[in-house]
Coordinates of C-alpha atoms and ligand atoms in Angstrom, one line a residue:
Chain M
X1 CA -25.9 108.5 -33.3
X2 CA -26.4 107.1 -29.8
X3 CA -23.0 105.2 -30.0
X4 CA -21.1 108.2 -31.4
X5 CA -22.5 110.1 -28.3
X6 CA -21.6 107.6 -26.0
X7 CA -18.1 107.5 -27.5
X8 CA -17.6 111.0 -27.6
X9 CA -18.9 112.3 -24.7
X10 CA -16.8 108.9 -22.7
X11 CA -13.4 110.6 -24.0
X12 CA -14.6 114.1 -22.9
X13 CA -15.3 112.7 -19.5
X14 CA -11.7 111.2 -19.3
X15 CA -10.2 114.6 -20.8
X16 CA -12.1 116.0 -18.2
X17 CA -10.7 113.8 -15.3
X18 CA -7.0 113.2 -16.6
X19 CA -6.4 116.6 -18.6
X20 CA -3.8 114.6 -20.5
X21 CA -4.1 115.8 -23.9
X22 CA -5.0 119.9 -23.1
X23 CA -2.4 120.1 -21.0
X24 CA 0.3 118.4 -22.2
X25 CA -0.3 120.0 -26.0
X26 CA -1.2 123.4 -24.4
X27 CA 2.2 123.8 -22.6
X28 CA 4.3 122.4 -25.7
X29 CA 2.3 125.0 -28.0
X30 CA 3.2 128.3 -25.7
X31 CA 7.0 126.7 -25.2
X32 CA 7.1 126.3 -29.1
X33 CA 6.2 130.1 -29.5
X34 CA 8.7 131.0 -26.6
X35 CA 11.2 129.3 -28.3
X36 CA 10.8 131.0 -32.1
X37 CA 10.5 134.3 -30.3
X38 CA 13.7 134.3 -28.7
X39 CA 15.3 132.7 -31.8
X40 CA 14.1 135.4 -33.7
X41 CA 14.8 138.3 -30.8
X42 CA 18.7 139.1 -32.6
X43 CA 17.4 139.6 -36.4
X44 CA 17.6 143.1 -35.9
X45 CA 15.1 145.7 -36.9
X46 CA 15.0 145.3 -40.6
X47 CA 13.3 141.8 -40.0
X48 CA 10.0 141.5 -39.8
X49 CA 8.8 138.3 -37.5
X50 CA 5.5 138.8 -38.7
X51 CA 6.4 137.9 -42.5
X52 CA 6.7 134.2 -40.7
X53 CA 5.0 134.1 -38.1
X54 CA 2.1 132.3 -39.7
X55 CA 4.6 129.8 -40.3
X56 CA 6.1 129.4 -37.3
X57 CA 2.2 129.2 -35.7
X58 CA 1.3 126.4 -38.2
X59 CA 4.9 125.0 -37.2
X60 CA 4.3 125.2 -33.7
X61 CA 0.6 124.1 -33.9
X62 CA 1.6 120.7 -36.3
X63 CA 3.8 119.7 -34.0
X64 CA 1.8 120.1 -31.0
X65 CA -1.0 118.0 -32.8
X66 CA 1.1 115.2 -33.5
X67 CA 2.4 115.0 -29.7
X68 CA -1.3 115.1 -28.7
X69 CA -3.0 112.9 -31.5
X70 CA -1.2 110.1 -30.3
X71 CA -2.2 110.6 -26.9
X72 CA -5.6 110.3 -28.4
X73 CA -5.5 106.2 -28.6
X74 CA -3.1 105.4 -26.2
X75 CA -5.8 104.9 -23.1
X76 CA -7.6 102.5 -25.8
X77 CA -4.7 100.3 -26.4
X78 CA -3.8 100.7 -22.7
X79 CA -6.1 97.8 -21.5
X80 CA -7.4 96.6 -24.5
X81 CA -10.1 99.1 -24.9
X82 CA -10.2 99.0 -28.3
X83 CA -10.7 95.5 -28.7
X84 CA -14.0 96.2 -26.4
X85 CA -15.1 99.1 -28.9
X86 CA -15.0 97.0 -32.0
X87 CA -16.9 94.2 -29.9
X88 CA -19.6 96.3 -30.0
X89 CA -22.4 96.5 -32.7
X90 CA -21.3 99.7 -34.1
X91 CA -20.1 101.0 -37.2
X92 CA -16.2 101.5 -37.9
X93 CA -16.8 104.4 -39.4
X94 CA -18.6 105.4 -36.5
X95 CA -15.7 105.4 -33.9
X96 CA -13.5 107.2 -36.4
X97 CA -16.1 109.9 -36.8
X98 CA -16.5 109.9 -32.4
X99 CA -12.9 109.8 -32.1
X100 CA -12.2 112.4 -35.0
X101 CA -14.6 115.0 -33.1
X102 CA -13.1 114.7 -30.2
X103 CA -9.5 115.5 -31.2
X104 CA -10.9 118.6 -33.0
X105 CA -12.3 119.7 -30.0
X106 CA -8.9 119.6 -28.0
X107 CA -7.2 120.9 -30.4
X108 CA -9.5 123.9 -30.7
X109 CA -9.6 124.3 -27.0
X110 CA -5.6 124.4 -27.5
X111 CA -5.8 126.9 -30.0
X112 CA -7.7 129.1 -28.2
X113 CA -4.8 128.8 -26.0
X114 CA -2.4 129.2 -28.6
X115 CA -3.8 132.6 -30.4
X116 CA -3.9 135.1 -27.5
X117 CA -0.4 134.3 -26.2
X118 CA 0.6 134.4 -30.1
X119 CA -0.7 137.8 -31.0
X120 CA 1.0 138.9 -27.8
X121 CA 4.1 137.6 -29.2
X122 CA 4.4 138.2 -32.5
X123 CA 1.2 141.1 -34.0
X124 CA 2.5 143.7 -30.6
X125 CA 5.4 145.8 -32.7
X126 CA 4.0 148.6 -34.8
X127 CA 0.4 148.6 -36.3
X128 CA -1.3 145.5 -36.7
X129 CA -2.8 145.7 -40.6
X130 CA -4.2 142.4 -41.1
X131 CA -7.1 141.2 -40.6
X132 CA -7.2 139.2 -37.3
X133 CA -10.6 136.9 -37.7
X134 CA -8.9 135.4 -40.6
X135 CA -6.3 133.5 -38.1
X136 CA -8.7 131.5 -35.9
X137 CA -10.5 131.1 -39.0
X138 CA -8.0 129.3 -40.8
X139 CA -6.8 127.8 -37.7
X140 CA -10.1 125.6 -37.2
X141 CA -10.3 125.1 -40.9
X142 CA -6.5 123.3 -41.0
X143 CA -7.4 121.4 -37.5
X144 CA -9.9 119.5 -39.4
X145 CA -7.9 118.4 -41.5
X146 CA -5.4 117.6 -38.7
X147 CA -7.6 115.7 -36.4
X148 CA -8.9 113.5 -39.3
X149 CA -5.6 112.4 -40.7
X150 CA -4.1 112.5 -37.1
X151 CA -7.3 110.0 -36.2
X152 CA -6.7 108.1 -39.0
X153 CA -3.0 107.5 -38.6
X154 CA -3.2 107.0 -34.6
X155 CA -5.7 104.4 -35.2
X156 CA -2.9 102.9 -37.4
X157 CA -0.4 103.2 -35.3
X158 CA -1.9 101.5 -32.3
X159 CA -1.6 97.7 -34.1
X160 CA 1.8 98.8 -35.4
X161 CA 4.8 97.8 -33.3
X162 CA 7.3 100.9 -32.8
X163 CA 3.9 103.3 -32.7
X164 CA 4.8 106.5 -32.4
X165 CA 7.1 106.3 -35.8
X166 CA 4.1 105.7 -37.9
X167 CA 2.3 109.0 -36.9
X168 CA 5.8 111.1 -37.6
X169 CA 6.6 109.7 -40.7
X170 CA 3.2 109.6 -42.4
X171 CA 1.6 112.4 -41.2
X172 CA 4.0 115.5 -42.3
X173 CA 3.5 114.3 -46.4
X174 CA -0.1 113.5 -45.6
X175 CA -0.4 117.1 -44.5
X176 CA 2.0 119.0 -46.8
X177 CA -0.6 120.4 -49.0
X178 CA -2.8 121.3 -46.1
X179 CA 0.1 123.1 -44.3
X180 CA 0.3 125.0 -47.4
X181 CA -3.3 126.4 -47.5
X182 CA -3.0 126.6 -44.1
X183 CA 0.2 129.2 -44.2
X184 CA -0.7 131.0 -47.1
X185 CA -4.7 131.7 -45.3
X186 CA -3.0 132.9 -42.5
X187 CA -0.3 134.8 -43.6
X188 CA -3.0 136.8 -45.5
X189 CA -4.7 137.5 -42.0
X190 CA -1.6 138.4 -40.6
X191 CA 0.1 140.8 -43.2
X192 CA -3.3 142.3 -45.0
X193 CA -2.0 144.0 -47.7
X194 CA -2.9 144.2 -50.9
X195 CA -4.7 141.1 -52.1
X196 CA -4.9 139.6 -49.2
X197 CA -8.8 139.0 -49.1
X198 CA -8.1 137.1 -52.4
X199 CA -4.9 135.1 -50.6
X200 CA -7.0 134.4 -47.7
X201 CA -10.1 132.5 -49.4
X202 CA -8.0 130.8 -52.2
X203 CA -6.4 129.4 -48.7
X204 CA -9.7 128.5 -47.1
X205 CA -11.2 127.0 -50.5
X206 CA -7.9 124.5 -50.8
X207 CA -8.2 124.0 -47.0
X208 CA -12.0 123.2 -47.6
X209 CA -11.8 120.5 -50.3
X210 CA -8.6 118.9 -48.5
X211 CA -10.8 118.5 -45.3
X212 CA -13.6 116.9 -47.7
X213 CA -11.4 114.7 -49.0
X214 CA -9.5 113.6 -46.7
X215 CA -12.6 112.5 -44.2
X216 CA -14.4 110.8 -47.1
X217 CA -11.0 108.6 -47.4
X218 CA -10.3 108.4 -43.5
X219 CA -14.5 107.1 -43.5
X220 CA -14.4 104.7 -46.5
X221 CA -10.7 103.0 -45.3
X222 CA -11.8 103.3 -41.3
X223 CA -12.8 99.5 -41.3
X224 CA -9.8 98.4 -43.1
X225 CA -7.3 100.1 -40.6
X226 CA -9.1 98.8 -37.7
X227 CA -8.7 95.2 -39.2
X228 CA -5.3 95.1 -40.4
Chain B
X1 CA -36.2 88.2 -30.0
X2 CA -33.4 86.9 -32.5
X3 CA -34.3 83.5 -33.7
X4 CA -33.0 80.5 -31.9
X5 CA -30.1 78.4 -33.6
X6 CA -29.5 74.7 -32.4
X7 CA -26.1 75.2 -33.5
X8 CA -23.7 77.8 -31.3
X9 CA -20.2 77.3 -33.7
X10 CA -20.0 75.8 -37.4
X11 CA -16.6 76.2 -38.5
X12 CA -15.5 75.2 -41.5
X13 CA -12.1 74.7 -42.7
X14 CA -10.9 77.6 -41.1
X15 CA -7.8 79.5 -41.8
X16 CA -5.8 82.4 -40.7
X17 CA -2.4 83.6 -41.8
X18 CA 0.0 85.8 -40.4
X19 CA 2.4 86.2 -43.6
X20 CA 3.9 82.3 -43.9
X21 CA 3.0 81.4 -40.2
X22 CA -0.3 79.8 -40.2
X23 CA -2.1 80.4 -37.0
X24 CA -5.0 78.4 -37.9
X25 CA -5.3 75.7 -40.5
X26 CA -7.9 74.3 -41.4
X27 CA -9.6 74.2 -38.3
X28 CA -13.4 73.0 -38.4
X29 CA -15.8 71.6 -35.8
X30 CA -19.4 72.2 -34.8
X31 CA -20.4 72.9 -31.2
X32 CA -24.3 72.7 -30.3
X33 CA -26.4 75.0 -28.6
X34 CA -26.1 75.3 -24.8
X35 CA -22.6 73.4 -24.8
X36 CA -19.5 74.4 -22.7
X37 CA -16.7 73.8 -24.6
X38 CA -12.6 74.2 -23.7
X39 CA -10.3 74.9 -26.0
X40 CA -6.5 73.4 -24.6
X41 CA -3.5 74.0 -26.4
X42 CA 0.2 75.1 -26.1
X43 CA 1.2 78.3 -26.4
X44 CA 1.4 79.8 -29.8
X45 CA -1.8 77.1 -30.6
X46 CA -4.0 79.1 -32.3
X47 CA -6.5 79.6 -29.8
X48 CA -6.6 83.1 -29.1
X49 CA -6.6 83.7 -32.8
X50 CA -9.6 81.4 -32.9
X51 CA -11.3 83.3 -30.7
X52 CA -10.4 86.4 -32.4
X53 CA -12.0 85.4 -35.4
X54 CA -15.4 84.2 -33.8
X55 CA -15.5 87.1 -32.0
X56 CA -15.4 89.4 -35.3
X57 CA -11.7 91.1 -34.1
X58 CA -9.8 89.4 -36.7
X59 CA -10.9 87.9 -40.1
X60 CA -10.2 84.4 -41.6
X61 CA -7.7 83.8 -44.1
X62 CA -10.0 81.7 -45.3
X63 CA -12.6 78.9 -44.5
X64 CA -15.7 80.5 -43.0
X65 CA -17.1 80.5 -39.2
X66 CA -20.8 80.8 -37.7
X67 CA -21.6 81.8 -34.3
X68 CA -25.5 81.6 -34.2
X69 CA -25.8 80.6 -37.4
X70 CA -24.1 84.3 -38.1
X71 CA -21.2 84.5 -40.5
X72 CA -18.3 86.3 -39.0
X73 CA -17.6 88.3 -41.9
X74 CA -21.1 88.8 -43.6
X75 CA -22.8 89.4 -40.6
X76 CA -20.7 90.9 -38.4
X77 CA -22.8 93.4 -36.2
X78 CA -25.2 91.3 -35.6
X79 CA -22.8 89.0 -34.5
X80 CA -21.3 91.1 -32.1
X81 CA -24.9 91.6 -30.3
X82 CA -25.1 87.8 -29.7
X83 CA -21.6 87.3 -27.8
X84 CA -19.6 88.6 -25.0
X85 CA -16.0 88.3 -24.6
X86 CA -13.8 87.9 -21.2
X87 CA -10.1 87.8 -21.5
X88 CA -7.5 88.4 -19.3
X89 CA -7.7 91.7 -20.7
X90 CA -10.1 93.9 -18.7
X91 CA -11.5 95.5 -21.4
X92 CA -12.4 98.5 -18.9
X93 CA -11.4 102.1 -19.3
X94 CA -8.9 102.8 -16.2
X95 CA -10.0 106.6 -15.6
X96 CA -14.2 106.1 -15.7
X97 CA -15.8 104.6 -12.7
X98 CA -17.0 101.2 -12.4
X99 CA -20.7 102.4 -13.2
X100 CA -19.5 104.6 -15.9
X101 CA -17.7 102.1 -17.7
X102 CA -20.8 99.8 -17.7
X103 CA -23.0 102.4 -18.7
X104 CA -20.7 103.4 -22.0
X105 CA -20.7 99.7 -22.9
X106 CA -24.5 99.6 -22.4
X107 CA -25.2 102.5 -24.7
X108 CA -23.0 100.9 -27.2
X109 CA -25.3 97.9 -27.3
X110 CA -28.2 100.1 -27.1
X111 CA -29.2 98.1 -23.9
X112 CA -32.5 99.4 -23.2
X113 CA -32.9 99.4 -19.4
X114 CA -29.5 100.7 -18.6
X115 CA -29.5 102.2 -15.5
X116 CA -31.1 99.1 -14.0
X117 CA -29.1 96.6 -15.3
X118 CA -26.0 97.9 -15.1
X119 CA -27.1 98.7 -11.2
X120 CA -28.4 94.7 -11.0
X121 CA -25.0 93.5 -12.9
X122 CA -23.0 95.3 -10.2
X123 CA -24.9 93.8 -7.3
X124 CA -24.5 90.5 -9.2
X125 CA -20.3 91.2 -9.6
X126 CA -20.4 91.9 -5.9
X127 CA -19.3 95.5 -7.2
X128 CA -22.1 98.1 -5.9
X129 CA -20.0 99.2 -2.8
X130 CA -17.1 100.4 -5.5
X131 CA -19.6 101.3 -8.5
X132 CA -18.3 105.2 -8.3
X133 CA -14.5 104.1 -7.9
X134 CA -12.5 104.5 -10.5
X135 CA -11.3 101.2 -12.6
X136 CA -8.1 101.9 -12.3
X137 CA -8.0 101.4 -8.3
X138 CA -9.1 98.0 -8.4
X139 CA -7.6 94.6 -8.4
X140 CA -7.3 92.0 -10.7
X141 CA -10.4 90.5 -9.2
X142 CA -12.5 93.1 -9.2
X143 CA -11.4 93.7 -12.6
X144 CA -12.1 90.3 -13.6
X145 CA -15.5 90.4 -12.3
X146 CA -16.4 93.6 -13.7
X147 CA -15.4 92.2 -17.2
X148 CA -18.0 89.6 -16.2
X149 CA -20.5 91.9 -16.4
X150 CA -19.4 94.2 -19.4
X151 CA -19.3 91.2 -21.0
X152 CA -23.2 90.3 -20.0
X153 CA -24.9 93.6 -20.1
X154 CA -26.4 93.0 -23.8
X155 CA -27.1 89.5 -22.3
X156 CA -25.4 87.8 -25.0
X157 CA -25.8 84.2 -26.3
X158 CA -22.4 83.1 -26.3
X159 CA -19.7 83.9 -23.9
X160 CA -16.2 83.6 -24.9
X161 CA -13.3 83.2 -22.0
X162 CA -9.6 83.6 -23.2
X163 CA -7.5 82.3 -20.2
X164 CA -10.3 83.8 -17.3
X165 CA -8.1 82.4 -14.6
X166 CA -4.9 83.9 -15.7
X167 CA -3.7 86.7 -12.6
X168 CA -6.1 85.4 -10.0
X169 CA -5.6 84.3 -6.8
X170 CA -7.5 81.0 -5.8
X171 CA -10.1 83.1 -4.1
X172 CA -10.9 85.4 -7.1
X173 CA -11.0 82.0 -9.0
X174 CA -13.7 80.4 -6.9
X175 CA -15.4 83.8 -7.1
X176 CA -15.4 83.6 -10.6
X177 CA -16.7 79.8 -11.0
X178 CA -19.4 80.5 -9.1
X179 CA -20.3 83.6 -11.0
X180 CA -20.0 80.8 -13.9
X181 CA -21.9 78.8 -12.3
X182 CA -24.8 81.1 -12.0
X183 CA -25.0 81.9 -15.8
X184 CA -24.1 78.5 -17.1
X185 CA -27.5 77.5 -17.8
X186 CA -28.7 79.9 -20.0
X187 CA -25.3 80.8 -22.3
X188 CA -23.3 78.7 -24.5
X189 CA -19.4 78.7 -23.5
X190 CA -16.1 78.5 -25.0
X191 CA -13.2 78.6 -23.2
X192 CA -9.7 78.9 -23.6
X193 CA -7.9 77.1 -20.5
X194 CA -4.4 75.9 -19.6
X195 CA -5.9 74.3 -16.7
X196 CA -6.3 70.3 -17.6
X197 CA -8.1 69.6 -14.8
X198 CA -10.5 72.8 -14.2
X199 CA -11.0 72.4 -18.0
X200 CA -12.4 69.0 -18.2
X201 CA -14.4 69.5 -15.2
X202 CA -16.8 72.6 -16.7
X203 CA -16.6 71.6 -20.1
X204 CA -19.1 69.3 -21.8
X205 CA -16.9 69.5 -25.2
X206 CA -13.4 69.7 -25.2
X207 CA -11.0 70.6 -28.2
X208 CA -7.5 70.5 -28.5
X209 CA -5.3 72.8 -30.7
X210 CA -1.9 72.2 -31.8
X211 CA 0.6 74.6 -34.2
X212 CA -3.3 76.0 -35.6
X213 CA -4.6 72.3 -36.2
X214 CA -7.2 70.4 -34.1
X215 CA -5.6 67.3 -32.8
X216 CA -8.9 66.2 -30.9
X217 CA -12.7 67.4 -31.1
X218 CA -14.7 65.4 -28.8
X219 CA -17.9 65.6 -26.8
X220 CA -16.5 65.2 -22.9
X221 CA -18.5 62.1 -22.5
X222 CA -16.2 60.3 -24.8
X223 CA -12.9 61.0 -23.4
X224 CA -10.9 59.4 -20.5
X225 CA -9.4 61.7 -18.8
X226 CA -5.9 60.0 -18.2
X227 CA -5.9 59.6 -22.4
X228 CA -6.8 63.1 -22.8
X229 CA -4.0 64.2 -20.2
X230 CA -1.7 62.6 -22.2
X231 CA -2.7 63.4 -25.9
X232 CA -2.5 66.3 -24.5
X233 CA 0.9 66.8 -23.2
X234 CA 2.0 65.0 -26.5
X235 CA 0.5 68.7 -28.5
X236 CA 3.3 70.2 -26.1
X237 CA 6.3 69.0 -27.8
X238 CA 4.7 70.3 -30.7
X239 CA 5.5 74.3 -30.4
X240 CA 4.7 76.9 -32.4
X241 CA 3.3 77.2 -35.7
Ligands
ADP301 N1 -1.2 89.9 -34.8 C1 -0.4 88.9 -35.1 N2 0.6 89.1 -36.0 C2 1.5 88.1 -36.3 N3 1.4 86.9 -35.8 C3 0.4 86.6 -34.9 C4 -0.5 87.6 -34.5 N4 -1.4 87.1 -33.6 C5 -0.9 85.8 -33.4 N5 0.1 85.5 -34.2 C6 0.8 84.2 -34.2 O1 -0.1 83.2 -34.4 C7 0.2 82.1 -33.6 C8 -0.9 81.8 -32.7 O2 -1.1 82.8 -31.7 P1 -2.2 82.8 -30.6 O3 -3.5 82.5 -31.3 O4 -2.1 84.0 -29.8 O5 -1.8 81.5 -29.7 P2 -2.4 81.0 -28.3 O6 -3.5 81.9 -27.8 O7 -2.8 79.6 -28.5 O8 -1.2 81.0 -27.3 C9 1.5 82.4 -32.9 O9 2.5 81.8 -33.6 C10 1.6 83.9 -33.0 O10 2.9 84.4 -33.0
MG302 MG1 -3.6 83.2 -26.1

């Protein structure tokens, strides 16, 4: 407990001081949106954006994750960091759970970025009908998720040669069934309609057990990535 | 108190593979309690494998290792409370302070008095006028010399040195030896060292490494220089594993 302290609260400090990860996932997030609004600004009037807009969020949002999870071990390798970390009488499983934490943080701290300048893009036209606590909701329930498997896979991709590659390639099927809760929870807060409570916790409940899961892997197979 | 072992290293038929190439083979030797020891070798040796494995960051192929009479597999967090490692790595976080970096490392070991001896460490280092300056402002001998004392914050038994001298200017060295110098009684060494000369001179056991094989153990007493000098340059020719 006093080691996961000590490890979280060192990379809030440097967050803090370099603003590295916020910042640089925070603007990609809001030029993302930009970018899918005026993509979608000539689809005339019998398109409705909001029909995808929870996918394009979730779109935006994985991306944006991936660019900043690999920040997320990057000042570790930088001077041999990490190699000071595991000299240390702690845990693996420990660091994975310090480090996991942390990236969950930023990326909540970027999706409280994200949502406002969202609904201002794509909820304004006509009457809002969904049910708006639904998307943060399902939001923090996918970043879980996210900043588990992104943990996991950075921490693999800093002894791998060509780093950046292993992330990209291994994180979009790692996530796939996650991306799919994800869309269909928030799509339900987005539309309402009929069903949509229904829609919405069948999301949550799929997003729930693949957060389970996927932590109780990234804990038991922590030591082993570290080693390889 | 953790009990105290007459022995600092047992190694014992050590091995580690990276697919075919073997980086160490078969490697075993024993090194008492107290000793210095330097390890000499070509590039590609071996030896900072070795130390990787005594230090817990990599595991043996095969073969077993005991650092304090603490098995680098079995008991590895205990392990890791009884050594300290200095490379020519910093091992420092470039955007915390000088004090803030110490004081992570310290509450990672769970040092008790932290505050104090990170602040005594600091004077030790030379560091206290720079303790709020970030790490990343300093030079290579500062950073050397704050690795010094990340690496003796827990106030470990056995200090490992991977190429200490590597970057430094002849002033930062003598800095350094005499920082040595200071904690040589009380720690065990191992050293890694492509200096023959600076080697031989601090070490009371020397060891040379060859394509992951040892081609000498011996205590220093026993070895002429000149011979050792020229064993040694014969390991050269040898190359790479
Ligand atoms: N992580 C690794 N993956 C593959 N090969 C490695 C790795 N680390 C070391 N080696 C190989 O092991 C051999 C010994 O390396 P090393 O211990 O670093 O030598 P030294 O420190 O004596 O120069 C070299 O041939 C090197 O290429
Ligand atoms: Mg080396």
């Amino acid at each position: 407990m006093r080691q996961f302290k000590a490890i979280l609260r060192k990379d809030i400090v440097m967050e803090l001081r370099t603003k590295e990860m916020v910042t640089s996932m925070g603007i990609y997030a809001m030029l993302t949106l930009v970018i899918y609004q005026v993509a979608l600004s000539q689809s005339g009037a019998a398109f409705d954006p909001r029909r995808i807009a929870a996918g394009l969020l979730w779109l935006a949002f994985v991306f944006t994750s991936m660019l900043g999870l690999n920040r997320s071990f990057v000042h570790e390798k930088d001077q041999g960091c990490l190699e000071a970390l595991l000299l240390s009488p702690v845990d693996r499983p420990v660091i994975f759970l310090a480090k996991a934490i942390g990236n969950l943080l930023f990326l909540v701290i970027v999706e409280i970025i994200m949502i406002p300048f969202f609904s201002f893009l794509f909820l304004q036209q006509g009457s809002y009908q969904g049910e708006f606590w639904m998307i943060p909701l399902s939001l923090l329930g996918g970043s879980i998720g996210i900043a588990g498997v992104g943990t996991m896979l950075a921490t693999m991709s800093v002894n791998t040669k060509g780093k950046d590659f292993v992330l990209a390639v291994l994180f979009i099927p790692l996530m796939y069934p996650l991306l799919l809760a994800c869309v269909s929870a928030t799509t339900a807060g987005v539309l309402g309609g009929d069903g949509h409570i229904q829609q919405f916790w069948t999301g949550m409940a799929a997003i729930g057990a693949y957060d389970a899961i996927m932590i109780a892997a990234a804990w038991a197979l922590y030591e082993f990535i570290l080693g390889a | 108190m953790p009990e105290v072992c007459d022995t600092a290293l047992e190694v014992r038929d050590l091995t580690r593979t990276f697919g075919v190439r073997r980086a160490l083979d078969r490697v075993s030797f024993d090194l008492p309690r107290g000793a210095f020891l330097s390890i000499f070798g070509p590039n590609g040796a071996g030896k900072t494998t070795m130390v990787k494995v005594l230090t817990t960051l990599t595991s043996p192929s095969s073969g077993s290792a005991k650092v304090c009479g603490l098995d680098v597999v079995q008991d590895a967090v205990e392990l890791r409370e009884r050594i300290g490692l200095i490379s020519h790595n910093p091992l420092l976080y470039p955007d915390l302070s000088a004090e803030e970096n110490l004081l992570f490392f310290a509450e990672m070991y769970g040092v008790d008095d932290s505050t104090d001896r990170v602040r005594e460490l600091l004077v030790s280092v030379e560091l206290d006028h720079r303790r709020l300056d970030l790490v990343r402002t300093f030079s290579r001998g500062m950073l050397q010399r704050l690795s010094i004392a990340r690496a003796l914050l827990h106030r470990p038994d056995v200090l490992f040195l991977d190429e200490p001298y590597s970057g430094l200017d002849p002033h930062a060295m003598d800095i350094f030896d005499s920082l040595i110098a200071q904690i040589r009684e009380d720690h065990t060494f191992v050293m890694i060292s492509h200096d023959l000369d600076k080697g031989l001179e601090l070490c009371s056991h020397a060891l040379i490494l060859a394509r992951g094989r040892v081609v000498l153990a011996a205590e220093r007493a026993a070895v002429d220089s000149e011979q050792f000098k020229h064993t040694y340059r014969a390991t050269v020719g040898l190359g790479v594993a």
